[in-house]
C-alpha cells in the first residue's frame, strides 16, 4: 500500500513529538505472554481436571469459556474506539485487574452459574489485554514501522502456550485446579498490572494522516464488499484455528497420549507460532495482502487436515503441531496488519475492533461447538477434517478482500 508518512516524523525514529515510549514494547511482550498464557491457554490444560472434580460436563465448562470470548469480541469494538482517542494505558491496566478478579471467581466457583460469571467477567479482560489493544498501541506509536513492532510482540506472545501450558500442567500435578488458578491469578496481577500502568504512560500521539487513495470514512469501509469478504474469511479461519487449539489436547488424549504429552504438543505449537512470526515481515514485503491472506489461510487448512490423519508416532504429531503453529503465527500478524495494509492507520482501533469482533465471536463459539460436534461426527479426527474444510472456504472468501487489487502493497 501507499506508505504512511505522518507529518510528525518522530514516530519513525523514536525522536521528536511522537517519540516512542521505550518501555512499552518489552512491557507488552511480557504482558502478552502472561495474559494469553494464563487467561486463555491454561483452560484447555485444566478443563479435564475441572470436569472430573466437579462433575460438570465438558460442554458446560467449554460454554463458559466460550462466553468469555463472545463478550471479548463484543467489547473489543468499544475498546478500539477508546484507544484511538485516549491511548492504551488506562484500558489495559484496568483489564489486567479485571482479569485477576475473574480468575479468582472461577477458582472459587461453587457451582456452574458462578463459574459462568467468572468467565463472563474475563471477557472484558481479554478485550483490554490481548493482542487487539496492544496492536492498536504499537500501530500508533511505531507508525510507519509498525510491522516490526507487531512482529516483536507477537513473537513474544507466541511463547504463551510454550511457557504456560507445561507450567499449568506442572502446577495441576501438585495442586487442585482451583489452587492452580489462584496461583496463576497472582502471577497475572504481579506481572501485568504494574507493567501496563508504568510502561504505557507516554503521551498518546495524534492520529496519522490518511492516504488520499484510502480516504474513506470508517462507515463506508465497513459497508464495503472487500471489508465484508475479509471479515468473513478471518471469521471462518478463526473458528477453525481456535477449535484446533482448544481440541488438540483431547484429540491426542483420545489417541492414547498422556495429558502431559498433549500439553507439550500444544506448547511446542506455540513455539512454532514464534518461528512463523519471524517469517511474516519478509513475506509481507514480497506479497500483496490478498495473496498473503489466501496462501496463509489455505496452509492453515492443510495443517489441520494433517493433524486429522496423523495418529503417530508422537514425534511426528509434535512436528505437525509445530508447523500448524508456524501458520497460526503468521495468521495473527495477517489480522494485525489487515486494516493498515488496505485502509491506512488513522482509524485502526475502530476498524480493527469491528473486523475482529466476528472473528473473536467465532473463536468464542469454536471451543463449545467443537466439543459438541466431535461426538456426532465420530471423534476428534473427523472434527479436524471438517475444520480443514472450513479453512478452505475461508481461503476462497479471502480472495475477495482486496479493495485495490492493482496497487495495494504491504508496508515493509
Short mmCIF file of C-alpha atoms in Angstrom, two decimals:
data_model
loop_
_atom_site.label_atom_id
_atom_site.label_comp_id
_atom_site.label_asym_id
_atom_site.label_seq_id
_atom_site.Cartn_x
_atom_site.Cartn_y
_atom_site.Cartn_z
CA UNK A 1 0.00 0.00 0.00
CA UNK A 2 0.98 3.61 -0.16
CA UNK A 3 3.33 4.20 2.77
CA UNK A 4 2.03 6.33 5.60
CA UNK A 5 4.23 9.28 6.45
CA UNK A 6 2.73 11.23 9.34
CA UNK A 7 3.64 14.90 9.39
CA UNK A 8 5.40 14.45 12.67
CA UNK A 9 8.26 12.30 11.54
CA UNK A 10 9.48 11.45 15.00
CA UNK A 11 7.40 8.28 15.00
CA UNK A 12 9.77 6.59 12.63
CA UNK A 13 12.91 7.36 14.55
CA UNK A 14 11.84 7.45 18.16
CA UNK A 15 12.62 11.16 18.44
CA UNK A 16 10.50 14.26 18.16
CA UNK A 17 6.88 14.94 19.09
CA UNK A 18 5.64 11.41 18.53
CA UNK A 19 8.51 9.68 20.31
CA UNK A 20 8.09 6.06 21.22
CA UNK A 21 7.89 5.02 24.87
CA UNK A 22 10.97 2.87 25.31
CA UNK A 23 9.45 0.59 27.92
CA UNK A 24 6.21 -0.09 26.03
CA UNK A 25 7.43 -2.79 23.66
CA UNK A 26 9.21 -5.00 26.23
CA UNK A 27 6.34 -4.48 28.67
CA UNK A 28 3.75 -5.55 26.10
CA UNK A 29 5.87 -8.59 25.23
CA UNK A 30 5.79 -9.68 28.87
CA UNK A 31 2.10 -8.94 29.36
CA UNK A 32 1.04 -10.72 26.18
CA UNK A 33 2.88 -13.89 27.21
CA UNK A 34 1.33 -13.73 30.67
CA UNK A 35 -2.20 -12.69 29.72
CA UNK A 36 -2.62 -15.20 26.90
CA UNK A 37 -0.84 -17.94 28.82
CA UNK A 38 -2.98 -17.60 31.94
CA UNK A 39 -6.38 -16.35 30.81
CA UNK A 40 -6.53 -18.42 27.60
CA UNK A 41 -4.09 -21.34 27.41
CA UNK A 42 -4.47 -22.57 30.99
CA UNK A 43 -8.10 -23.53 30.38
CA UNK A 44 -7.63 -26.39 27.86
CA UNK A 45 -4.99 -27.88 30.15
CA UNK A 46 -7.13 -27.62 33.32
CA UNK A 47 -10.54 -28.42 31.84
CA UNK A 48 -10.26 -32.22 32.12
CA UNK A 49 -9.43 -31.82 35.82
CA UNK A 50 -12.26 -29.31 36.28
CA UNK A 51 -14.87 -31.66 34.83
CA UNK A 52 -13.53 -34.66 36.73
CA UNK A 53 -13.56 -32.80 40.05
CA UNK A 54 -16.91 -31.02 39.74
CA UNK A 55 -18.98 -33.39 37.62
CA UNK A 56 -19.81 -30.54 35.26
CA UNK A 57 -19.93 -31.61 31.62
CA UNK A 58 -17.21 -30.66 29.17
CA UNK A 59 -19.84 -28.92 27.07
CA UNK A 60 -20.89 -26.76 30.02
CA UNK A 61 -17.40 -25.71 31.08
CA UNK A 62 -16.37 -25.04 27.50
CA UNK A 63 -19.52 -22.96 27.01
CA UNK A 64 -18.46 -20.79 29.95
CA UNK A 65 -15.05 -20.24 28.36
CA UNK A 66 -16.73 -19.52 25.03
CA UNK A 67 -18.89 -16.91 26.75
CA UNK A 68 -15.74 -15.04 27.75
CA UNK A 69 -14.61 -14.90 24.14
CA UNK A 70 -18.02 -13.75 22.91
CA UNK A 71 -18.05 -10.94 25.46
CA UNK A 72 -14.48 -10.09 24.46
CA UNK A 73 -15.41 -9.78 20.79
CA UNK A 74 -18.36 -7.51 21.52
CA UNK A 75 -16.39 -5.40 23.99
CA UNK A 76 -13.46 -5.06 21.62
CA UNK A 77 -15.31 -2.68 19.29
CA UNK A 78 -15.74 -0.13 22.08
CA UNK A 79 -12.20 -0.73 23.34
CA UNK A 80 -10.78 0.09 19.90
CA UNK A 81 -12.60 3.42 19.78
CA UNK A 82 -11.40 4.37 23.27
CA UNK A 83 -7.78 3.57 22.43
CA UNK A 84 -7.99 5.57 19.19
CA UNK A 85 -8.93 8.62 21.27
CA UNK A 86 -7.16 8.19 24.60
CA UNK A 87 -4.44 5.56 24.33
CA UNK A 88 -3.96 2.15 25.94
CA UNK A 89 -2.72 2.79 29.49
CA UNK A 90 -5.95 3.08 31.47
CA UNK A 91 -7.78 0.45 29.44
CA UNK A 92 -5.06 -2.19 29.65
CA UNK A 93 -4.29 -1.59 33.33
CA UNK A 94 -7.95 -1.91 34.26
CA UNK A 95 -8.20 -5.02 32.10
CA UNK A 96 -5.36 -6.68 33.99
CA UNK A 97 -7.11 -6.01 37.31
CA UNK A 98 -10.42 -7.33 36.00
CA UNK A 99 -8.70 -10.42 34.62
CA UNK A 100 -7.21 -11.19 38.01
CA UNK A 101 -10.58 -10.85 39.72
CA UNK A 102 -12.26 -13.03 37.11
CA UNK A 103 -9.84 -15.92 37.66
CA UNK A 104 -10.31 -15.72 41.41
CA UNK A 105 -14.07 -16.06 40.86
CA UNK A 106 -13.52 -19.02 38.52
CA UNK A 107 -11.27 -20.70 41.06
CA UNK A 108 -13.76 -20.21 43.90
CA UNK A 109 -16.91 -21.05 41.90
CA UNK A 110 -19.13 -23.40 43.95
CA UNK A 111 -21.47 -24.03 41.04
CA UNK A 112 -21.84 -23.54 37.29
CA UNK A 113 -23.62 -20.13 37.43
CA UNK A 114 -20.71 -18.60 39.37
CA UNK A 115 -18.25 -20.35 37.04
CA UNK A 116 -20.05 -18.71 34.11
CA UNK A 117 -19.99 -15.36 35.92
CA UNK A 118 -16.22 -15.57 36.33
CA UNK A 119 -15.69 -16.26 32.65
CA UNK A 120 -18.16 -13.55 31.61
CA UNK A 121 -16.01 -11.10 33.59
CA UNK A 122 -12.92 -12.49 31.88
CA UNK A 123 -14.36 -11.34 28.52
CA UNK A 124 -13.70 -7.59 29.01
CA UNK A 125 -10.30 -8.51 30.45
CA UNK A 126 -9.43 -10.34 27.23
CA UNK A 127 -10.65 -7.43 25.10
CA UNK A 128 -8.47 -4.98 27.01
CA UNK A 129 -5.28 -7.02 27.44
CA UNK A 130 -4.94 -9.39 24.48
CA UNK A 131 -3.47 -8.61 21.06
CA UNK A 132 -6.02 -6.09 19.78
CA UNK A 133 -5.29 -3.24 22.24
CA UNK A 134 -1.57 -3.97 22.08
CA UNK A 135 -1.69 -3.82 18.28
CA UNK A 136 -3.57 -0.52 18.38
CA UNK A 137 -0.95 0.97 20.72
CA UNK A 138 2.00 -0.21 18.65
CA UNK A 139 0.43 0.78 15.33
CA UNK A 140 0.04 4.37 16.57
CA UNK A 141 3.35 4.69 18.47
CA UNK A 142 5.51 2.89 15.91
CA UNK A 143 3.96 4.01 12.58
CA UNK A 144 5.12 3.67 9.86
CA UNK A 145 7.40 0.88 11.14
CA UNK A 146 4.59 -0.85 12.99
CA UNK A 147 5.06 -4.24 11.30
CA UNK A 148 8.41 -4.63 13.07
CA UNK A 149 6.89 -3.77 16.44
CA UNK A 150 3.91 -6.04 15.86
CA UNK A 151 6.24 -8.87 14.90
CA UNK A 152 8.27 -8.47 18.08
CA UNK A 153 5.25 -8.50 20.39
CA UNK A 154 3.67 -11.47 18.63
CA UNK A 155 6.98 -13.32 18.74
CA UNK A 156 6.78 -12.97 22.50
CA UNK A 157 3.06 -13.73 22.61
CA UNK A 158 3.65 -16.92 20.66
CA UNK A 159 5.53 -18.25 23.67
CA UNK A 160 2.44 -18.02 25.87
CA UNK A 161 1.39 -21.62 25.36
CA UNK A 162 5.02 -22.78 25.35
CA UNK A 163 5.53 -21.29 28.81
CA UNK A 164 2.15 -21.64 30.45
CA UNK A 165 0.71 -24.91 29.10
CA UNK A 166 3.51 -27.01 30.65
CA UNK A 167 3.65 -24.74 33.73
CA UNK A 168 -0.10 -25.13 34.25
CA UNK A 169 0.17 -28.90 33.84
CA UNK A 170 3.03 -28.99 36.37
CA UNK A 171 1.07 -26.94 38.90
CA UNK A 172 -2.02 -29.08 38.39
CA UNK A 173 0.10 -32.16 39.10
CA UNK A 174 0.67 -30.91 42.65
CA UNK A 175 -2.35 -28.67 43.28
CA UNK A 176 -6.07 -28.77 42.65
CA UNK A 177 -7.36 -26.90 39.62
CA UNK A 178 -8.75 -24.24 41.97
CA UNK A 179 -5.41 -23.66 43.67
CA UNK A 180 -3.68 -23.67 40.29
CA UNK A 181 -5.95 -20.88 39.05
CA UNK A 182 -5.28 -18.86 42.22
CA UNK A 183 -1.52 -19.15 41.69
CA UNK A 184 -1.94 -18.14 38.05
CA UNK A 185 -4.16 -15.18 39.03
CA UNK A 186 -1.43 -13.95 41.38
CA UNK A 187 1.15 -14.18 38.59
CA UNK A 188 -1.18 -12.29 36.25
CA UNK A 189 -1.60 -9.46 38.76
CA UNK A 190 2.08 -9.16 39.65
CA UNK A 191 3.28 -9.12 36.03
CA UNK A 192 0.64 -7.24 34.07
CA UNK A 193 -0.94 -4.59 36.31
CA UNK A 194 2.28 -2.64 37.06
CA UNK A 195 3.64 -3.22 33.55
CA UNK A 196 0.60 -1.63 31.91
CA UNK A 197 0.36 1.17 34.47
CA UNK A 198 4.00 2.20 34.30
CA UNK A 199 5.19 1.39 30.78
CA UNK A 200 2.22 2.77 28.82
CA UNK A 201 2.09 6.27 30.33
CA UNK A 202 3.72 8.09 27.39
CA UNK A 203 1.69 10.83 25.62
CA UNK A 204 -0.71 9.46 23.03
CA UNK A 205 0.25 10.85 19.59
CA UNK A 206 -2.30 12.30 17.17
CA UNK A 207 -3.73 10.03 14.51
CA UNK A 208 -1.65 9.85 11.31
CA UNK A 209 -2.88 11.35 8.06
CA UNK A 210 -4.88 9.03 5.82
CA UNK A 211 -3.51 8.44 2.30
CA UNK A 212 -5.70 10.05 -0.37
CA UNK A 213 -6.41 6.71 -2.03
CA UNK A 214 -7.84 5.28 1.20
CA UNK A 215 -9.66 8.36 2.46
CA UNK A 216 -12.97 6.56 3.03
CA UNK A 217 -14.91 7.06 6.23
CA UNK A 218 -14.92 4.15 8.69
CA UNK A 219 -18.61 3.61 7.99
CA UNK A 220 -18.01 3.39 4.24
CA UNK A 221 -15.13 0.96 4.74
CA UNK A 222 -17.17 -1.30 7.00
CA UNK A 223 -20.00 -1.47 4.45
CA UNK A 224 -17.71 -2.20 1.50
CA UNK A 225 -17.55 -5.60 -0.17
CA UNK A 226 -13.79 -6.03 0.42
CA UNK A 227 -14.21 -5.42 4.15
CA UNK A 228 -17.13 -7.83 4.40
CA UNK A 229 -15.31 -10.53 2.42
CA UNK A 230 -12.19 -10.10 4.52
CA UNK A 231 -14.26 -10.25 7.71
CA UNK A 232 -15.90 -13.47 6.51
CA UNK A 233 -12.53 -15.03 5.67
CA UNK A 234 -10.98 -14.11 9.01
CA UNK A 235 -14.08 -15.29 10.89
CA UNK A 236 -14.12 -18.74 9.31
CA UNK A 237 -10.37 -19.05 9.67
CA UNK A 238 -10.54 -18.02 13.33
CA UNK A 239 -13.23 -20.58 14.05
CA UNK A 240 -11.13 -23.36 12.53
CA UNK A 241 -7.88 -22.18 14.11
CA UNK A 242 -9.17 -21.78 17.66
CA UNK A 243 -11.14 -25.00 17.53
CA UNK A 244 -7.88 -26.76 16.68
CA UNK A 245 -6.03 -25.08 19.57
CA UNK A 246 -8.70 -25.95 22.13
CA UNK A 247 -9.29 -29.52 20.95
CA UNK A 248 -5.70 -30.57 20.25
CA UNK A 249 -5.29 -31.84 23.82
CA UNK A 250 -8.44 -34.03 23.78
CA UNK A 251 -7.55 -35.22 20.26
CA UNK A 252 -4.21 -36.52 21.50
CA UNK A 253 -5.66 -37.95 24.71
CA UNK A 254 -8.25 -39.79 22.59
CA UNK A 255 -5.36 -41.27 20.62
CA UNK A 256 -3.76 -42.63 23.78
CA UNK A 257 -1.23 -39.94 24.69
CA UNK A 258 -0.92 -38.68 28.27
CA UNK A 259 -2.17 -35.26 29.31
CA UNK A 260 1.45 -34.21 29.77
CA UNK A 261 2.38 -35.26 26.24
CA UNK A 262 -0.68 -33.46 24.90
CA UNK A 263 0.22 -30.29 26.82
CA UNK A 264 3.75 -30.36 25.44
CA UNK A 265 2.45 -30.79 21.89
CA UNK A 266 0.22 -27.76 22.40
CA UNK A 267 3.08 -25.81 23.95
CA UNK A 268 5.54 -26.63 21.19
CA UNK A 269 2.90 -25.48 18.71
CA UNK A 270 3.28 -22.12 20.43
CA UNK A 271 7.00 -22.26 19.71
CA UNK A 272 6.03 -22.78 16.07
CA UNK A 273 3.98 -19.58 16.25
CA UNK A 274 7.13 -17.72 17.28
CA UNK A 275 9.03 -19.20 14.34
CA UNK A 276 6.25 -18.27 11.94
CA UNK A 277 6.19 -14.65 13.04
CA UNK A 278 9.86 -14.20 12.18
CA UNK A 279 8.87 -15.03 8.60
CA UNK A 280 5.99 -12.59 8.28
CA UNK A 281 7.88 -9.35 7.54
CA UNK A 282 9.80 -10.83 4.58
CA UNK A 283 6.56 -12.40 3.34
CA UNK A 284 4.77 -9.04 3.61
CA UNK A 285 7.45 -7.32 1.53
CA UNK A 286 7.09 -9.84 -1.28
CA UNK A 287 3.34 -10.42 -1.48
CA UNK A 288 0.15 -8.43 -1.81
CA UNK A 289 -2.26 -8.56 1.14
CA UNK A 290 -4.88 -10.65 -0.66
CA UNK A 291 -2.38 -13.20 -1.95
CA UNK A 292 -0.87 -13.42 1.50
CA UNK A 293 -4.27 -14.00 3.10
CA UNK A 294 -5.26 -16.73 0.66
CA UNK A 295 -1.97 -18.60 0.99
CA UNK A 296 -1.81 -18.48 4.78
CA UNK A 297 -5.43 -19.48 5.33
CA UNK A 298 -5.00 -22.36 2.87
CA UNK A 299 -1.90 -23.54 4.72
CA UNK A 300 -3.88 -23.40 7.96
CA UNK A 301 -6.43 -25.77 6.46
CA UNK A 302 -3.74 -28.15 5.24
CA UNK A 303 -2.07 -28.39 8.65
CA UNK A 304 -5.45 -29.04 10.28
CA UNK A 305 -6.05 -31.85 7.80
CA UNK A 306 -2.61 -33.23 8.61
CA UNK A 307 -3.46 -33.36 12.33
CA UNK A 308 -6.67 -35.20 11.44
CA UNK A 309 -4.82 -38.02 9.65
CA UNK A 310 -1.65 -38.26 11.77
CA UNK A 311 -2.16 -40.57 14.78
CA UNK A 312 1.56 -41.01 15.44
CA UNK A 313 4.33 -41.54 16.19
CA UNK A 314 4.46 -38.83 18.86
CA UNK A 315 7.45 -37.06 17.29
CA UNK A 316 5.55 -36.69 14.01
CA UNK A 317 2.47 -35.37 15.81
CA UNK A 318 4.63 -32.76 17.55
CA UNK A 319 6.24 -31.82 14.23
CA UNK A 320 2.83 -31.26 12.64
CA UNK A 321 1.75 -29.22 15.67
CA UNK A 322 4.82 -27.02 15.28
CA UNK A 323 4.12 -26.47 11.57
CA UNK A 324 0.48 -25.66 12.39
CA UNK A 325 1.72 -23.19 14.99
CA UNK A 326 4.00 -21.60 12.40
CA UNK A 327 0.99 -20.91 10.20
CA UNK A 328 -1.05 -19.62 13.17
CA UNK A 329 1.72 -17.20 13.98
CA UNK A 330 1.51 -15.70 10.52
CA UNK A 331 -2.29 -15.56 10.65
CA UNK A 332 -2.11 -13.47 13.82
CA UNK A 333 0.05 -10.87 12.06
CA UNK A 334 -2.14 -11.11 8.98
CA UNK A 335 -5.10 -9.89 11.02
CA UNK A 336 -2.98 -7.32 12.87
CA UNK A 337 -1.94 -5.66 9.61
CA UNK A 338 -5.15 -6.20 7.61
CA UNK A 339 -6.52 -2.70 8.27
CA UNK A 340 -3.33 -0.72 7.67
CA UNK A 341 -2.50 -2.75 4.56
CA UNK A 342 -5.81 -1.77 2.97
CA UNK A 343 -7.24 1.37 4.59
CA UNK A 344 -4.41 3.09 6.47
CA UNK A 345 -3.85 3.57 10.20
CA UNK A 346 -5.96 6.62 11.05
CA UNK A 347 -8.98 4.64 12.32
CA UNK A 348 -7.05 1.49 13.17
CA UNK A 349 -8.56 0.87 16.59
CA UNK A 350 -12.14 1.26 15.40
CA UNK A 351 -11.80 -0.69 12.15
CA UNK A 352 -9.70 -3.39 13.76
CA UNK A 353 -12.27 -3.77 16.53
CA UNK A 354 -15.11 -4.16 14.03
CA UNK A 355 -13.08 -6.50 11.82
CA UNK A 356 -12.04 -8.57 14.82
CA UNK A 357 -15.45 -8.81 16.53
CA UNK A 358 -16.92 -11.59 14.34
CA UNK A 359 -13.60 -13.41 14.33
CA UNK A 360 -13.42 -13.24 18.12
CA UNK A 361 -17.04 -14.40 18.35
CA UNK A 362 -16.21 -17.32 16.06
CA UNK A 363 -13.20 -18.18 18.19
CA UNK A 364 -15.51 -17.99 21.20
CA UNK A 365 -18.01 -20.40 19.71
CA UNK A 366 -15.29 -22.70 18.43
CA UNK A 367 -14.46 -24.48 21.73
CA UNK A 368 -18.10 -25.19 22.58
CA UNK A 369 -19.06 -26.08 19.00
CA UNK A 370 -16.04 -28.34 18.65
CA UNK A 371 -16.81 -30.19 21.88
CA UNK A 372 -20.44 -30.66 20.81
CA UNK A 373 -19.71 -31.63 17.20
CA UNK A 374 -16.96 -34.13 17.98
CA UNK A 375 -19.47 -36.72 19.22
CA UNK A 376 -21.91 -36.83 16.25
CA UNK A 377 -19.01 -36.58 13.81
CA UNK A 378 -17.47 -39.71 15.31
CA UNK A 379 -14.48 -38.25 17.14
CA UNK A 380 -11.87 -35.53 17.07
CA UNK A 381 -10.07 -36.69 13.88
CA UNK A 382 -13.32 -36.29 11.95
CA UNK A 383 -13.85 -32.90 13.58
CA UNK A 384 -10.41 -31.77 12.38
CA UNK A 385 -11.36 -32.83 8.85
CA UNK A 386 -14.44 -30.58 8.96
CA UNK A 387 -12.34 -27.70 10.29
CA UNK A 388 -9.94 -28.13 7.39
CA UNK A 389 -12.89 -27.77 5.02
CA UNK A 390 -13.97 -24.52 6.72
CA UNK A 391 -10.47 -23.15 6.23
CA UNK A 392 -10.72 -23.92 2.52
CA UNK A 393 -13.96 -21.89 2.31
CA UNK A 394 -12.24 -19.07 4.21
CA UNK A 395 -9.44 -19.01 1.64
CA UNK A 396 -11.99 -18.55 -1.15
CA UNK A 397 -13.59 -15.64 0.75
CA UNK A 398 -10.16 -14.05 1.32
CA UNK A 399 -9.69 -13.75 -2.43
CA UNK A 400 -12.42 -11.08 -2.46
CA UNK A 401 -10.90 -8.99 0.33
CA UNK A 402 -8.71 -6.60 -1.67
CA UNK A 403 -10.13 -3.08 -2.17
CA UNK A 404 -7.33 -2.04 -4.56
CA UNK A 405 -6.06 -5.10 -6.42
CA UNK A 406 -3.65 -3.25 -8.63
CA UNK A 407 -1.92 -1.05 -6.08
CA UNK A 408 -2.23 -2.47 -2.59
CA UNK A 409 1.11 -3.20 -1.05
CA UNK A 410 2.20 -4.12 2.44
CA UNK A 411 4.36 -1.82 4.48
CA UNK A 412 7.90 -3.12 4.89
#
